[in-house]
Tab-separated table of C-alpha atoms in Angstrom:
chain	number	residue	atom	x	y	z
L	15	UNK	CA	0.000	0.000	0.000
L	16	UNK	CA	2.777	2.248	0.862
L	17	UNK	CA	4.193	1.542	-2.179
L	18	UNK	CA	1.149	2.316	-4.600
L	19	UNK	CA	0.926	5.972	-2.327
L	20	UNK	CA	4.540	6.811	-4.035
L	21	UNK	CA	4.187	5.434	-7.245
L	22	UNK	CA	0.732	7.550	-7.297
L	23	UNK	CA	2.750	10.777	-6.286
L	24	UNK	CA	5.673	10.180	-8.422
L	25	UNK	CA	3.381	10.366	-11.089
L	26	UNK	CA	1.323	13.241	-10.077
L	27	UNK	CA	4.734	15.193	-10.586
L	28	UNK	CA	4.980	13.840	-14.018
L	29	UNK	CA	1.507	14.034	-15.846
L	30	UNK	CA	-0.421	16.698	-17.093
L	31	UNK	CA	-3.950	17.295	-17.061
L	32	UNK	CA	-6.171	14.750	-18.284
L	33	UNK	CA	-3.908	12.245	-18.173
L	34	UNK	CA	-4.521	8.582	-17.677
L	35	UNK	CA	-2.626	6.140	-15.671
L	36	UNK	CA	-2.330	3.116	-17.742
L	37	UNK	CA	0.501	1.555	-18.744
L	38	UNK	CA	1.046	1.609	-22.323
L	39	UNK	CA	0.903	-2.280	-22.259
L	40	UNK	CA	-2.782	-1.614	-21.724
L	41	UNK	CA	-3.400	1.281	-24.536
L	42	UNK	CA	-4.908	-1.416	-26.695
L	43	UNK	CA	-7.117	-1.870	-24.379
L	44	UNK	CA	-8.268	1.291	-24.115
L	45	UNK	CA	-11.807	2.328	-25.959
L	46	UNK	CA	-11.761	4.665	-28.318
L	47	UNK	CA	-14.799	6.997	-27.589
L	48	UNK	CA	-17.618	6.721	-29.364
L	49	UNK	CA	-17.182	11.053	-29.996
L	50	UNK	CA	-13.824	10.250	-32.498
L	51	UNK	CA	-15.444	8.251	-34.836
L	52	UNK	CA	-17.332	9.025	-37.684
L	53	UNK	CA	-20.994	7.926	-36.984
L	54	UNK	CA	-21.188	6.318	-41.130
L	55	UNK	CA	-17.733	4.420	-41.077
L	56	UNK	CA	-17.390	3.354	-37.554
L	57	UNK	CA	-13.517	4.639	-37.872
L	58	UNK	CA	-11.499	6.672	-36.383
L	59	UNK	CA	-12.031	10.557	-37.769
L	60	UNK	CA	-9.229	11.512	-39.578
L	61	UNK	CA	-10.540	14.872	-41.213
L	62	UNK	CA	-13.728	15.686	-39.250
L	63	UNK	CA	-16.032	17.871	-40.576
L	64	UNK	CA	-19.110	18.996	-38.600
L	65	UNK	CA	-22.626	18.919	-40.719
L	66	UNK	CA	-25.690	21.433	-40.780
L	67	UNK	CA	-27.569	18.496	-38.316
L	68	UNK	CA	-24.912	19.079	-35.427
L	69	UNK	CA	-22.993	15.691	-36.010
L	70	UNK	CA	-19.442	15.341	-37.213
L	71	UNK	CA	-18.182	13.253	-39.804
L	72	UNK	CA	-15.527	12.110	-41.730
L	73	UNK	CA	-15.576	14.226	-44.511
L	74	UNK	CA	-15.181	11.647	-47.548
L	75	UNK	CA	-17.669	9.741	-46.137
L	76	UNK	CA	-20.369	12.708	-45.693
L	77	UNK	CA	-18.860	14.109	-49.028
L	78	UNK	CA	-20.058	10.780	-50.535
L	79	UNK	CA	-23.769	10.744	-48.987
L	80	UNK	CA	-24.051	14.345	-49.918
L	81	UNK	CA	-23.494	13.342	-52.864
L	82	UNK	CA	-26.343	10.615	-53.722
L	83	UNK	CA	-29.286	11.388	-55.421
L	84	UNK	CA	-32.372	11.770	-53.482
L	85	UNK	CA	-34.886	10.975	-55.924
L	86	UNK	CA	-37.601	14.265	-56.734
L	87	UNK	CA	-40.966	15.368	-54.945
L	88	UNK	CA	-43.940	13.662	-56.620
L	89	UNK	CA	-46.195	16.562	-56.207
L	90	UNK	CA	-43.281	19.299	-58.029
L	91	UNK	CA	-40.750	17.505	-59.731
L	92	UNK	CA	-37.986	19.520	-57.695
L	93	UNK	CA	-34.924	16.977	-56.670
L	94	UNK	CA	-35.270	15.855	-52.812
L	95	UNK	CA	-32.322	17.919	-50.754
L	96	UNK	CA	-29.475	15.799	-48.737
L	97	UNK	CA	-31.095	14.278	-45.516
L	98	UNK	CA	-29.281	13.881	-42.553
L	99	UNK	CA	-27.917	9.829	-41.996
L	100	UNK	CA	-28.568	9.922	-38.185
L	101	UNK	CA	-31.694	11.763	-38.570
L	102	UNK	CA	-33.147	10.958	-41.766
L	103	UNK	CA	-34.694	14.761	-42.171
L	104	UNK	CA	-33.573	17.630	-44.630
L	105	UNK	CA	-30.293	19.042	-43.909
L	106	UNK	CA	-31.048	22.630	-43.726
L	107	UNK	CA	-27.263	23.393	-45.724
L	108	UNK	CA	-24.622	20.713	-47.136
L	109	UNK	CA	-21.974	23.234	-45.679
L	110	UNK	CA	-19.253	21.401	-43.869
L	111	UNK	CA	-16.805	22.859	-41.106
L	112	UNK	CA	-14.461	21.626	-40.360
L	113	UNK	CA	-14.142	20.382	-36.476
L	114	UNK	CA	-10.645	21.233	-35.349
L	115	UNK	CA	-11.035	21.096	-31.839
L	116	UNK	CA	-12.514	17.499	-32.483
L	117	UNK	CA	-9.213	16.599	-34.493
L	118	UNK	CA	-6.553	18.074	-32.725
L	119	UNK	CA	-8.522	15.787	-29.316
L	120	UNK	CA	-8.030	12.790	-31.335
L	121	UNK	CA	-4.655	13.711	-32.408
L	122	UNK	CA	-3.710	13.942	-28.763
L	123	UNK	CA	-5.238	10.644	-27.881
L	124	UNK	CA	-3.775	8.555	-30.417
L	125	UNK	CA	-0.070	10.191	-29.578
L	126	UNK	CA	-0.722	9.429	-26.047
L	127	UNK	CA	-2.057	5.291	-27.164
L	128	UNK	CA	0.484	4.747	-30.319
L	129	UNK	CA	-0.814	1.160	-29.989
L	130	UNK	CA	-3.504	2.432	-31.500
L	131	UNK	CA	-2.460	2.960	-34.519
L	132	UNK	CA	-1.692	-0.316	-35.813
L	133	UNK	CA	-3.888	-0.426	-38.248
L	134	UNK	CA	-4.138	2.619	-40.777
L	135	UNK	CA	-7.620	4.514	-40.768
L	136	UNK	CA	-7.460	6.283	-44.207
L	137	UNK	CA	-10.367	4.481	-45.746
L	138	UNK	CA	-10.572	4.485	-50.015
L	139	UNK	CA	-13.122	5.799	-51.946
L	140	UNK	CA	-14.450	1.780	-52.433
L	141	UNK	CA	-14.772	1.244	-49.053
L	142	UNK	CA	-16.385	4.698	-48.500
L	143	UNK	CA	-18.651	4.144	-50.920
L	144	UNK	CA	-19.002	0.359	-49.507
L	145	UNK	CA	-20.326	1.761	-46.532
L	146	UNK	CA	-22.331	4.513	-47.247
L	147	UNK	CA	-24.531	2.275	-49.304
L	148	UNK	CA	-24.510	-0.118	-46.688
L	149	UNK	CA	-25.402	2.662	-44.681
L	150	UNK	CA	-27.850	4.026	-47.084
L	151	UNK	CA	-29.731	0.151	-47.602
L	152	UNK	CA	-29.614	-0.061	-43.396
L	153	UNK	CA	-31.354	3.279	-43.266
L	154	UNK	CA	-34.346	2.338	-45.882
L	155	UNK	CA	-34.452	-0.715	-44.019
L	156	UNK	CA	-35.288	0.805	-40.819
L	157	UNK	CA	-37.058	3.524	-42.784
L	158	UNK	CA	-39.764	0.179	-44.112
L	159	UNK	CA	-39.726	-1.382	-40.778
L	160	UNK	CA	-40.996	2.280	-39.489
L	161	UNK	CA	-43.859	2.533	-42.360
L	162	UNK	CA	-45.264	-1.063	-41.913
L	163	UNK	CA	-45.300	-0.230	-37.764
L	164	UNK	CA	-46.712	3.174	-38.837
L	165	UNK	CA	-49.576	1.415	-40.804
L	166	UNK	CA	-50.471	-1.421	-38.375
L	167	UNK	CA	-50.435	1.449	-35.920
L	168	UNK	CA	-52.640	3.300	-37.778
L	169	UNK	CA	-55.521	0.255	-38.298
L	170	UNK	CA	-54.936	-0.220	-34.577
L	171	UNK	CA	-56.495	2.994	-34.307
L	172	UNK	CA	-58.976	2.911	-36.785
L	173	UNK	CA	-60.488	-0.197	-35.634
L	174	UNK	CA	-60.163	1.224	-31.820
L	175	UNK	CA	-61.741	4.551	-33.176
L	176	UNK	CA	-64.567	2.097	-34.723
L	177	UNK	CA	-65.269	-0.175	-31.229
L	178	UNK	CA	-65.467	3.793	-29.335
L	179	UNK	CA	-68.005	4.986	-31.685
L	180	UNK	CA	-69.915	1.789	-31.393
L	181	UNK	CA	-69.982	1.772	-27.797
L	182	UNK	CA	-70.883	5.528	-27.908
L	183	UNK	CA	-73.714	4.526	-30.405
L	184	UNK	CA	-74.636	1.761	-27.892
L	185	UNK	CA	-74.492	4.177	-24.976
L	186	UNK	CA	-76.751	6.378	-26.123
L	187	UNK	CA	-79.723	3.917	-27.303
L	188	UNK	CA	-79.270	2.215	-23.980
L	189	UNK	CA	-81.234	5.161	-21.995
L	190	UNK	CA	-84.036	5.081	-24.825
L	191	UNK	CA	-84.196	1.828	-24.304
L	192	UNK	CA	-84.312	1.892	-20.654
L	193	UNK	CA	-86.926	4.350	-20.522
L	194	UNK	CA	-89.152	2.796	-22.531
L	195	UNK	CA	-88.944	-0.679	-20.888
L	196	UNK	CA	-89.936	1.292	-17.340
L	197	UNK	CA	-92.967	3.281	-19.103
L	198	UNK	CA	-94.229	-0.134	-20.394
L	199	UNK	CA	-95.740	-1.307	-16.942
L	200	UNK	CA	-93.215	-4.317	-16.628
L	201	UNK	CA	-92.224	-4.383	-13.254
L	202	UNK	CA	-93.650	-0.307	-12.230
L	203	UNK	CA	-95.016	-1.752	-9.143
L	204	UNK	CA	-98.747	-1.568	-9.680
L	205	UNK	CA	-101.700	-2.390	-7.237
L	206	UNK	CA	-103.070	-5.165	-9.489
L	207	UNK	CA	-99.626	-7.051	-8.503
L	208	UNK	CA	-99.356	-6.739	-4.635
């Protein structure tokens, strides 16, 4: 115990800020966080650039899904804009910015775990493209899974809206039907009974 006490303080005198105390025999275990990579290819962001729907991306990916056509509105013929691939709404610009802050973190991270960077990141266009449409096909996927919940939802709610106005029908014959069984002399309580 007395030991772990120094070894603690002689490397409080050594670190900076925000360091962590891991050997680097462990860097590989380390996780990457989820914030440095790029929410399309899964890899580490190498040139991050930061999207009109708040999200940051590596920017030959995005570049790529901006890129795809969107098909055109039935009702004017005008080309659908970009949608967002987290959201799946209209991106309200296909500006990127780059995120600096965002690279120069994951600069620093990687320098302090070398380990991991045994693999290069740098992606080609093929695999970008690879995954964006894998991307894209998981995304439409999700997108018909929504509409056929969306629809059963939606007869759910017709047929509930059905049985309500049925009862409601039913509910307001039963006092008609009430009062006339009482005005009809079956069971009143007349003399010609007792």
């Amino acid at each position: 115990v007395a030991q772990a006490s120094v070894s603690a303080r002689e490397i409080k005198g050594q670190t900076t800020p925000g360091d962590t105390f891991f050997p680097s025999t462990m860097s590989a275990r380390v996780p990457i966080p989820d914030g440095f990579l790029c929410p399309i290819t899964r890899a580490v962001l190498e040139d991050p650039v930061m999207c009109s729907d708040g999200h940051t991306y590596e920017r030959s990916a995005i570049d790529y899904w901006l890129q795809q056509p969107r098909g055109v509105d039935p009702e004017t013929g005008i080309p659908l804009p970009p949608w967002s691939p987290l959201h799946n709404v209209p991106l309200t610009s296909v500006e990127l910015t780059p995120n600096r802050a965002l690279r120069d973190a994951i600069q620093a991270f990687l320098a302090h775990y070398p380990d991991l960077r045994l693999k290069p990141q740098r992606m080609d266009l093929h695999d970008v493209q690879a995954t964006v449409e894998g991307f894209q096909q998981d995304m439409e996927s999700k997108g018909d899974r929504l509409r056929t919940q969306l629809a059963l939802q939606e007869r759910e709610i017709s047929d509930l809206r059905r049985q309500l106005d049925e009862a409601r029908s039913g509910a307001r014959a039963l006092p008609a039907d009430t009062a006339s069984k009482g005005a009809g002399g079956g069971g009143s309580g007349s003399s010609d009974e007792w």
